[in-house]
CSV table of N, CA and C in Angstrom, one decimal:
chain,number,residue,atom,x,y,z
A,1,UNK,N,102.6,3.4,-4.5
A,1,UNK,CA,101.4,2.5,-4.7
A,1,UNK,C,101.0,2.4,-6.2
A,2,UNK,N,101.0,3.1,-7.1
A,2,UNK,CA,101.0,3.6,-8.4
A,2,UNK,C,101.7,2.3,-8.9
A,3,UNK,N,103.1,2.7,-8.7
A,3,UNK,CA,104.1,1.8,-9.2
A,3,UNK,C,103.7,0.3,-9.1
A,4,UNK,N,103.4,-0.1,-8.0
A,4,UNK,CA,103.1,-1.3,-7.4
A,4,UNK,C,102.1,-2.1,-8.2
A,5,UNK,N,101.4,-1.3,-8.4
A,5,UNK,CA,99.6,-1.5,-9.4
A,5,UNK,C,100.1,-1.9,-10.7
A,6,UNK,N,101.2,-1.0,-10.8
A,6,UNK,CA,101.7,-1.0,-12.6
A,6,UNK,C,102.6,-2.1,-12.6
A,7,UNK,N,103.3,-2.8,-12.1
A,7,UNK,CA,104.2,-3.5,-11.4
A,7,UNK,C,103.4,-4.7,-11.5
A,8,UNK,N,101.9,-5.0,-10.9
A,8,UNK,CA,101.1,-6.2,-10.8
A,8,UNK,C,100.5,-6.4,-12.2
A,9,UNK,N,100.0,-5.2,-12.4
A,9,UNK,CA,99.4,-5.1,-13.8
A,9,UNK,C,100.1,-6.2,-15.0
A,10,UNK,N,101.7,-5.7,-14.5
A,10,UNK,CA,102.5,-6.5,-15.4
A,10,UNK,C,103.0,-7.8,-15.7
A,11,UNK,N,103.1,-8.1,-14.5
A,11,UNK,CA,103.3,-9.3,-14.0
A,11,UNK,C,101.8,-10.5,-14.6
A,12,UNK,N,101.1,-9.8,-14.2
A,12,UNK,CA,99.7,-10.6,-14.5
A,12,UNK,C,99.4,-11.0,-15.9
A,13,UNK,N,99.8,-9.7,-16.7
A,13,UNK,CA,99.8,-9.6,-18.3
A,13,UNK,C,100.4,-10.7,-18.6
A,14,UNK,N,101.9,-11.0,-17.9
A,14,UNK,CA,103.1,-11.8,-18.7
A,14,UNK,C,102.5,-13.1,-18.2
A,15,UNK,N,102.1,-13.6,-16.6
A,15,UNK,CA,101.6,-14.6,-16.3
A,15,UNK,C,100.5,-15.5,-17.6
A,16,UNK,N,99.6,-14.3,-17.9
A,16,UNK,CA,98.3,-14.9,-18.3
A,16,UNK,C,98.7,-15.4,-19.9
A,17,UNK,N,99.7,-14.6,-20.4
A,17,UNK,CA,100.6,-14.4,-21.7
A,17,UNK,C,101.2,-16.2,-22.0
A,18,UNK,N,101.9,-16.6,-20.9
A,18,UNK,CA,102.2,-17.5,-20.6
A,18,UNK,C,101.7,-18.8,-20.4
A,19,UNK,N,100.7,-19.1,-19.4
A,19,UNK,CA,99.7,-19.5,-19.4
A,19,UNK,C,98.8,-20.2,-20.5
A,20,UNK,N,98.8,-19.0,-21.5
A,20,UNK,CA,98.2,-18.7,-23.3
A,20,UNK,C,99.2,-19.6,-24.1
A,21,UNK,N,100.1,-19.2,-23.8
A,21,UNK,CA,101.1,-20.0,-25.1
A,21,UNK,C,101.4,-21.8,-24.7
A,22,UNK,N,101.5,-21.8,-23.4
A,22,UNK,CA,101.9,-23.0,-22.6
A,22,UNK,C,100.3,-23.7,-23.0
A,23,UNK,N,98.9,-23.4,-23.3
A,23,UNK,CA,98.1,-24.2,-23.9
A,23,UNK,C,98.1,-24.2,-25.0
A,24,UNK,N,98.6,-23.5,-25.6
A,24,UNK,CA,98.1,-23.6,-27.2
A,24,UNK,C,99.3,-24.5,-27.9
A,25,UNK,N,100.7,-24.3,-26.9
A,25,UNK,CA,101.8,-25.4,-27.2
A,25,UNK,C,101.2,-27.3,-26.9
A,26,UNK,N,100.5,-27.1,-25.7
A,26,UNK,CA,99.6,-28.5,-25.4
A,26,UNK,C,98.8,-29.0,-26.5
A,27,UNK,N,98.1,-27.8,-26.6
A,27,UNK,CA,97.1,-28.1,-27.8
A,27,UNK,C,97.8,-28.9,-29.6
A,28,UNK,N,98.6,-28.0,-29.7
A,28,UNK,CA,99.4,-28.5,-30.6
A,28,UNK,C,100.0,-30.0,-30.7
A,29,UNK,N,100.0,-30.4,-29.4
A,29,UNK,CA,100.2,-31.5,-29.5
A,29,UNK,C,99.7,-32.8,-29.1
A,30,UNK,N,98.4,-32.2,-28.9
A,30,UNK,CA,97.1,-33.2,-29.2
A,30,UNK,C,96.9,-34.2,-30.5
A,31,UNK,N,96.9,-35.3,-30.1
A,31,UNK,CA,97.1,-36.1,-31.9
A,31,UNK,C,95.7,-36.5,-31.8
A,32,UNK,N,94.8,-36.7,-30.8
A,32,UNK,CA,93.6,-37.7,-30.8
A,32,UNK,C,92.3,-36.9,-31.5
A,33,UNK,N,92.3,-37.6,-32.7
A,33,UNK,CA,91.2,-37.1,-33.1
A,33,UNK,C,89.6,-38.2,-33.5
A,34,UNK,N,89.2,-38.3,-32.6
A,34,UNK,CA,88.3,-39.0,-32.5
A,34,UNK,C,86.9,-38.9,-34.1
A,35,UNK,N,87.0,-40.4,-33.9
A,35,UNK,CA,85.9,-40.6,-35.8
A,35,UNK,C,85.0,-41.6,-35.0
A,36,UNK,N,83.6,-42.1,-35.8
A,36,UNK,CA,83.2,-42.7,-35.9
A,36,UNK,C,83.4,-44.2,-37.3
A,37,UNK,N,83.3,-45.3,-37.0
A,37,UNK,CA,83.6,-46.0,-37.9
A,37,UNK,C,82.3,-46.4,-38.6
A,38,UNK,N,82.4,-46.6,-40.1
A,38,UNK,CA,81.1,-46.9,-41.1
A,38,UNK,C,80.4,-47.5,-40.6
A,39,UNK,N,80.4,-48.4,-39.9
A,39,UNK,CA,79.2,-50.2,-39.3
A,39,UNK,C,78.7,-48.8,-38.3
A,40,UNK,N,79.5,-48.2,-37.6
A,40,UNK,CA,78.4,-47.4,-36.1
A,40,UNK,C,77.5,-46.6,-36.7
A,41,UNK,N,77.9,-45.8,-38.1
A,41,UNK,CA,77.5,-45.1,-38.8
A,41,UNK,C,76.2,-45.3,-39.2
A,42,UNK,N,76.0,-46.4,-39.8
A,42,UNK,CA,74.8,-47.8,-40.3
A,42,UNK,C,74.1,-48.0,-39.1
A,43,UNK,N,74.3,-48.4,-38.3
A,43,UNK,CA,73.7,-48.7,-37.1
A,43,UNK,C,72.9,-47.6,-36.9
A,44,UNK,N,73.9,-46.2,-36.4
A,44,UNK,CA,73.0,-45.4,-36.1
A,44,UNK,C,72.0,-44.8,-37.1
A,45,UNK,N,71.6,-44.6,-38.7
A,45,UNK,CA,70.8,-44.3,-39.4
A,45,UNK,C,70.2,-45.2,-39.7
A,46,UNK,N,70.2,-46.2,-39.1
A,46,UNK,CA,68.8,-47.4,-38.8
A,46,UNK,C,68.3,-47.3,-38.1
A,47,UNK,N,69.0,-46.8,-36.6
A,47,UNK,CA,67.7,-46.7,-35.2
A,47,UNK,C,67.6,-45.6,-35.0
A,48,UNK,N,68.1,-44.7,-36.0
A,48,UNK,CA,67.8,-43.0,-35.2
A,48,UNK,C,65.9,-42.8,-35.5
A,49,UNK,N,65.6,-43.2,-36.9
A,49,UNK,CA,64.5,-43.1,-37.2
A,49,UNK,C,63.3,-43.6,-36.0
A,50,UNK,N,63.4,-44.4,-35.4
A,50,UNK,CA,62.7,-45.4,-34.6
A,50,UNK,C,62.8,-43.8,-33.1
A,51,UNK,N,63.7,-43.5,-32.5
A,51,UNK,CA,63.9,-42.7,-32.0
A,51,UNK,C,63.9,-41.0,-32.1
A,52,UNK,N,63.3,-40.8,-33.0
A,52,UNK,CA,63.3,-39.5,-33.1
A,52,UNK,C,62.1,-38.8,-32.8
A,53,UNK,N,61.1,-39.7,-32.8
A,53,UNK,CA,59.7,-38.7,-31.6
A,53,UNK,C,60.2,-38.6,-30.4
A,54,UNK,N,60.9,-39.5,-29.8
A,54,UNK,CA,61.1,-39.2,-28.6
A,54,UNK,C,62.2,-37.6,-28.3
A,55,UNK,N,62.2,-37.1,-29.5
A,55,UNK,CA,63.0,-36.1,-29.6
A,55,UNK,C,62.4,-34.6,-30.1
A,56,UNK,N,61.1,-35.0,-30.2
A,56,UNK,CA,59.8,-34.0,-30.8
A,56,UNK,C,58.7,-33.6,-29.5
A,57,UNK,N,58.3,-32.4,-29.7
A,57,UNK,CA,57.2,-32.6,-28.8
A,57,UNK,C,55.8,-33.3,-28.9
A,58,UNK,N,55.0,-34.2,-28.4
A,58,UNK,CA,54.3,-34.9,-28.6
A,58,UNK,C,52.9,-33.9,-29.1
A,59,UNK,N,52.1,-34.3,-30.5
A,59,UNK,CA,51.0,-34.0,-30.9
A,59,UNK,C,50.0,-35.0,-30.6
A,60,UNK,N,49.4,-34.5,-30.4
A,60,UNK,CA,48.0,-35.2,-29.3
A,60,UNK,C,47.6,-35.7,-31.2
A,61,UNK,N,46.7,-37.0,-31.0
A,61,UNK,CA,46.3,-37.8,-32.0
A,61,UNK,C,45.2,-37.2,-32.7
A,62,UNK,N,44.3,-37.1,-31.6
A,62,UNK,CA,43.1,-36.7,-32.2
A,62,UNK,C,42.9,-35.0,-31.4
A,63,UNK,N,42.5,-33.6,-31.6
A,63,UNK,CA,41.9,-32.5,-31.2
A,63,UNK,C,40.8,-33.0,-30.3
A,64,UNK,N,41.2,-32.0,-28.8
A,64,UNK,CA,39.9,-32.0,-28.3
A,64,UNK,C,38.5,-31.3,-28.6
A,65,UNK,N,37.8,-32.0,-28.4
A,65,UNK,CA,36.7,-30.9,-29.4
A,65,UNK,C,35.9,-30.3,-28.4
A,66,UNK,N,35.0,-29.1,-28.8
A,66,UNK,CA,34.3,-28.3,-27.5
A,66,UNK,C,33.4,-29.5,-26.9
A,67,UNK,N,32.5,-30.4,-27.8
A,67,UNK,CA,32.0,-31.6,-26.5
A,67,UNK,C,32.4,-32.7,-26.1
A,68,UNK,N,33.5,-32.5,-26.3
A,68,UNK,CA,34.9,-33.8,-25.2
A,68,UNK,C,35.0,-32.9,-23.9
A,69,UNK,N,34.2,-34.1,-23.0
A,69,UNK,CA,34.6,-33.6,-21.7
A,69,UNK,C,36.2,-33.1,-20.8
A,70,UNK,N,36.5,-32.6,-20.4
A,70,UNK,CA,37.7,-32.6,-20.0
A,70,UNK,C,38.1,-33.3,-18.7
A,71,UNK,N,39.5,-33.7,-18.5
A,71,UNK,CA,39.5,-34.5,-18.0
A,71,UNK,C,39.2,-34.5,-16.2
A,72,UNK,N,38.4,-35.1,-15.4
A,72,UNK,CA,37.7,-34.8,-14.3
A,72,UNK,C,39.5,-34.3,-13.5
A,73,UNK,N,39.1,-33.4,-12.2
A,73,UNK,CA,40.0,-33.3,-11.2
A,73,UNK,C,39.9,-34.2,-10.3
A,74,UNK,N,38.7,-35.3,-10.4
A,74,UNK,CA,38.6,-36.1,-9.1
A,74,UNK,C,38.7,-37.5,-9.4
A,75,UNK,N,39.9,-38.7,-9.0
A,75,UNK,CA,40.2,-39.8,-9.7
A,75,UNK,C,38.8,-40.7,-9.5
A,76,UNK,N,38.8,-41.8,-10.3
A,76,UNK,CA,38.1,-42.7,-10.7
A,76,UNK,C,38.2,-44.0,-9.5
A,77,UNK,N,38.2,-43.9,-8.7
A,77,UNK,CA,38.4,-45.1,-7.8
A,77,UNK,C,37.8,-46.7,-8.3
A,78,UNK,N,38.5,-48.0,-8.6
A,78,UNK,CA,37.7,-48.7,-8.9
A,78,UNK,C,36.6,-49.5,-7.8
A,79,UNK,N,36.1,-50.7,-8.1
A,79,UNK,CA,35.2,-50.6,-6.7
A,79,UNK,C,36.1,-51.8,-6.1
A,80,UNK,N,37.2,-52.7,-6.8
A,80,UNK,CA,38.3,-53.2,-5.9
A,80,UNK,C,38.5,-52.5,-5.2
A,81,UNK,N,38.9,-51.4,-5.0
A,81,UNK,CA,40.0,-50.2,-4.8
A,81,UNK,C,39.4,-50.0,-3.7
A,82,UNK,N,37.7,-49.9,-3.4
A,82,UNK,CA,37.3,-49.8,-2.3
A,82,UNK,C,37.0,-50.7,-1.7
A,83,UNK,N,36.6,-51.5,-2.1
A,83,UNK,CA,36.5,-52.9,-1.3
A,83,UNK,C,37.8,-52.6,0.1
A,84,UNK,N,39.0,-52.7,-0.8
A,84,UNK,CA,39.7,-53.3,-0.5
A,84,UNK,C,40.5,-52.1,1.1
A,85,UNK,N,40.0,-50.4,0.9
A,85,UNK,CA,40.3,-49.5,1.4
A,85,UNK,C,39.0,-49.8,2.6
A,86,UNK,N,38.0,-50.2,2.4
A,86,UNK,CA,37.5,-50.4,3.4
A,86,UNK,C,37.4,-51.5,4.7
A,87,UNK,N,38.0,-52.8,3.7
A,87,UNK,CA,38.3,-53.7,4.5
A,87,UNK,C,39.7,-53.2,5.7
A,88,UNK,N,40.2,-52.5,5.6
A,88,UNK,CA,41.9,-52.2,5.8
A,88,UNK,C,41.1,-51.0,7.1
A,89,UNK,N,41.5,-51.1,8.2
A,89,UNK,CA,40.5,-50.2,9.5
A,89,UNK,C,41.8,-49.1,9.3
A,90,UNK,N,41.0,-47.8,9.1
A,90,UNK,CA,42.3,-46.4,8.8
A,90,UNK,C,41.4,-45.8,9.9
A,91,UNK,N,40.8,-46.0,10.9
A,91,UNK,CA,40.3,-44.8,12.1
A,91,UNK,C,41.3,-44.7,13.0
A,92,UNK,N,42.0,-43.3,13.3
A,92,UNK,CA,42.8,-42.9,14.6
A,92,UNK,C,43.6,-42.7,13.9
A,93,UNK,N,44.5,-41.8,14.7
A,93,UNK,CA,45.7,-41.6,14.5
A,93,UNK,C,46.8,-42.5,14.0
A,94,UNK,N,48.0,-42.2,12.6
A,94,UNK,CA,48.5,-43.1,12.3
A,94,UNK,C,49.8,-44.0,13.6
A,95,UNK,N,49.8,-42.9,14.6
A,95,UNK,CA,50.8,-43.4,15.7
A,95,UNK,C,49.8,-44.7,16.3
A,96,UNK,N,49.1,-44.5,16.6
A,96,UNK,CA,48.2,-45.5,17.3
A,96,UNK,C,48.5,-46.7,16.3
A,97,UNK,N,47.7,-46.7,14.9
A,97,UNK,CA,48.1,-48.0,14.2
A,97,UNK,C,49.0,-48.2,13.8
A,98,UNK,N,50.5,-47.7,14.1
A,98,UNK,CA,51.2,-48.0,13.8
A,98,UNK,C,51.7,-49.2,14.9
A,99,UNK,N,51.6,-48.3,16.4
A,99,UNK,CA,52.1,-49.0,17.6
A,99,UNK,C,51.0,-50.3,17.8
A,100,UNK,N,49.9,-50.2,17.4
A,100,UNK,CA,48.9,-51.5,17.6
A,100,UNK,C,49.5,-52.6,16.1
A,101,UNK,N,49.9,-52.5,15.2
A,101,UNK,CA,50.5,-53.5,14.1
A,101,UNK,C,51.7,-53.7,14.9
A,102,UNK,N,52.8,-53.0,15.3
A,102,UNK,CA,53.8,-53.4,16.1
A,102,UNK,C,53.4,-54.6,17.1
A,103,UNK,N,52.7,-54.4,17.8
A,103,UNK,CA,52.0,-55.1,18.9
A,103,UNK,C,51.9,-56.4,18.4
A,104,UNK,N,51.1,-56.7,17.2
A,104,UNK,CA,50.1,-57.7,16.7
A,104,UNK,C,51.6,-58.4,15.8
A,105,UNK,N,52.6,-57.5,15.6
A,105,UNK,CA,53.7,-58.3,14.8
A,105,UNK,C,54.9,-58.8,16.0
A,106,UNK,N,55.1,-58.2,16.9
A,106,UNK,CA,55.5,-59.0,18.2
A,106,UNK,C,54.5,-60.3,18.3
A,107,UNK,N,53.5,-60.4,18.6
A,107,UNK,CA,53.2,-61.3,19.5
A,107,UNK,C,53.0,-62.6,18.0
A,108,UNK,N,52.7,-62.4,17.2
A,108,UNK,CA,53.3,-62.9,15.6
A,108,UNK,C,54.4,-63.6,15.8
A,109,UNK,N,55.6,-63.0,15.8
A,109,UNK,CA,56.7,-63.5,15.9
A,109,UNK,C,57.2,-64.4,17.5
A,110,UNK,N,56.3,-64.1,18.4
A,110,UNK,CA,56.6,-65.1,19.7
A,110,UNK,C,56.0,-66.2,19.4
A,111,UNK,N,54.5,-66.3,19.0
A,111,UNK,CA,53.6,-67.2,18.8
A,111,UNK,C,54.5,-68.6,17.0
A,112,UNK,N,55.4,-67.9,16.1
A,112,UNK,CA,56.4,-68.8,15.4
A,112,UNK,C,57.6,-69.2,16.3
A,113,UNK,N,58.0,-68.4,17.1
A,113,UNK,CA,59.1,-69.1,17.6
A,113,UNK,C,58.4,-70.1,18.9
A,114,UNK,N,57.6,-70.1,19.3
A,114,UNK,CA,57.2,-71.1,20.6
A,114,UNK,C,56.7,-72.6,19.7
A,115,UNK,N,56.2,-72.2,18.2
A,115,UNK,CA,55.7,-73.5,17.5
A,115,UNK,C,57.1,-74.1,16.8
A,116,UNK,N,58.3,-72.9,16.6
A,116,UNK,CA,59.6,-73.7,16.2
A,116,UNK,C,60.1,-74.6,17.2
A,117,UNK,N,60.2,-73.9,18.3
A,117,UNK,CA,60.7,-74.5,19.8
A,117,UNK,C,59.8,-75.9,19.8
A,118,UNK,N,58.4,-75.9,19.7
A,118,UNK,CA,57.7,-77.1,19.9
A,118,UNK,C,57.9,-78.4,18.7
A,119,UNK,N,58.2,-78.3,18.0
A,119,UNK,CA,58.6,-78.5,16.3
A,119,UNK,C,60.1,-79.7,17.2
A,120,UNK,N,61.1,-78.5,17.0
A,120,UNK,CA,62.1,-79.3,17.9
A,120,UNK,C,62.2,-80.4,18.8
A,121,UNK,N,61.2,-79.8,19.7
A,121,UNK,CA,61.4,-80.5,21.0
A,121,UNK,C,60.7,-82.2,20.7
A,122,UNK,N,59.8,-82.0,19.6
A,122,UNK,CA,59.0,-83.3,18.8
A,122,UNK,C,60.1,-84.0,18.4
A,123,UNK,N,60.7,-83.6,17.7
A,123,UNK,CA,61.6,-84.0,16.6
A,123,UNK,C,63.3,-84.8,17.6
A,124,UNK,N,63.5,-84.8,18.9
A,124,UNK,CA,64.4,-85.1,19.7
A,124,UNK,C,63.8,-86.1,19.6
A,125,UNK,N,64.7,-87.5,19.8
A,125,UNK,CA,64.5,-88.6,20.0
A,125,UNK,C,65.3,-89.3,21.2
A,126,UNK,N,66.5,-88.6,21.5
A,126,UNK,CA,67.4,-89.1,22.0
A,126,UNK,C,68.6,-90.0,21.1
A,127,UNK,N,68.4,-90.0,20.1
A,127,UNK,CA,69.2,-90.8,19.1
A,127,UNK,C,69.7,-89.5,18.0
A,128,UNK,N,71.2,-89.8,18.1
A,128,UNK,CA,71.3,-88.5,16.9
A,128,UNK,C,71.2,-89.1,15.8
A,129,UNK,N,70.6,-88.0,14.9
A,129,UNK,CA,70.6,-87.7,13.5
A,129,UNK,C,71.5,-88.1,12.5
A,130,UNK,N,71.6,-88.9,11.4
A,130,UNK,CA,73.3,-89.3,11.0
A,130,UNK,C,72.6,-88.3,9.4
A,131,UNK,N,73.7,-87.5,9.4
A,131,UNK,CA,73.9,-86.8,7.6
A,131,UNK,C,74.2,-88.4,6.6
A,132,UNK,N,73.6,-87.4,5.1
A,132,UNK,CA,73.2,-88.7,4.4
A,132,UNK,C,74.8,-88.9,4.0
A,133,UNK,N,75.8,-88.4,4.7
A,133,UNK,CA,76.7,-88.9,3.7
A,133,UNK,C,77.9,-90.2,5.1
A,134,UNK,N,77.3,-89.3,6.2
A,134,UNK,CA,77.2,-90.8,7.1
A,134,UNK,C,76.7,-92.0,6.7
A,135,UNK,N,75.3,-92.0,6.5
A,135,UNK,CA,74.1,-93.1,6.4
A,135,UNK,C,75.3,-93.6,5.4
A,136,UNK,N,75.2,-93.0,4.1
A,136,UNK,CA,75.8,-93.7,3.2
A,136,UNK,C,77.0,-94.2,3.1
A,137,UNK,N,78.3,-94.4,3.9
A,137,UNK,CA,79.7,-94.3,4.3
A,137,UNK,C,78.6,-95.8,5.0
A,138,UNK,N,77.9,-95.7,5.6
A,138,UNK,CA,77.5,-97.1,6.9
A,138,UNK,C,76.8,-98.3,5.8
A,139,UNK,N,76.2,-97.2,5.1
A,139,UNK,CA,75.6,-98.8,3.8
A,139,UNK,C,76.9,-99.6,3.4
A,140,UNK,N,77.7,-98.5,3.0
A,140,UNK,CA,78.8,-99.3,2.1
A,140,UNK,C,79.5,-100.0,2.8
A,141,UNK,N,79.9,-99.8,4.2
A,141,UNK,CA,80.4,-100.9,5.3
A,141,UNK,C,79.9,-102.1,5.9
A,142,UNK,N,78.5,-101.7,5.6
A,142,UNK,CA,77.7,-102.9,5.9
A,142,UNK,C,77.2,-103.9,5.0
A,143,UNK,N,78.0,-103.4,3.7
A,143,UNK,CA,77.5,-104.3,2.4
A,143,UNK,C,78.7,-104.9,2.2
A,144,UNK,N,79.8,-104.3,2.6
A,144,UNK,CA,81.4,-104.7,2.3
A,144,UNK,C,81.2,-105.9,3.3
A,145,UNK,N,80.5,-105.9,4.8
A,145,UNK,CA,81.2,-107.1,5.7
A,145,UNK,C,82.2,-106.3,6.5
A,146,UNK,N,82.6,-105.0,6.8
A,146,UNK,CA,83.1,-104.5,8.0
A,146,UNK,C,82.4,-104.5,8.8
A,147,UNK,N,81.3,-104.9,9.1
A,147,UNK,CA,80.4,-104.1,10.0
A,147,UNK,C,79.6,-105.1,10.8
């Protein structure tokens, strides 16, 4: 068992030995050495300035002072805001309004399709419809004298 250990030990040594030289031979023949060109160069020492608070931690403008209120925990609602929260009925359960807007948007969508249907059924004459590039194929025949 001894032997066996000594045996892996070794194996492992030479593996990893291996391994080591087979990258450093890779590495060696790595040619790409990556540059920036002068114009990128320029570029970037023009906009870095513009960008560099965003790379600072932000100092508040002005100090809060001990009689600056702090800022409330409870939001400011405008009175749109309520208007508009009260007009809008939120009593019951949201399952209930959910399934009663379902309801009101079915019968929505029956009440457009029965005025499409009616639309249509106006619009039949018994006489078909000619596309304008018929209509216009019939002018030109009927102004030639084929017709």
């Amino acid at each position: 068992l001894i032997e066996y250990l000594l045996k892996k030990e070794k194996l492992d040594a030479a593996h990893s030995m291996t391994v080591k030289m087979r990258q450093e031979k890779e590495m060696k023949e790595c040619t790409f050495k990556p540059a920036v060109n002068s114009k990128s160069k320029e570029i970037v020492a023009e906009i870095a300035p513009k960008f560099s608070p965003l790379h600072h931690p932000k100092i508040p403008k002005e100090p809060l002072t001990p009689e600056a209120e702090p800022p409330s925990k409870h939001p400011q609602i405008s009175p749109l805001s309520r208007a508009l929260a009260e007009r809008q009925e939120r009593s019951g359960p949201v399952h209930d309004r959910l399934q009663q807007h379902e309801v009101l948007r079915r019968k929505r969508l029956e009440e457009l399709a029965l005025e499409k249907q009616m639309r249509e059924a106006e619009s039949v004459t018994g006489v078909p419809q000619l596309g304008r590039n018929t209509k216009e194929i019939m002018r030109r025949r009927a102004y030639a004298g084929e017709i």
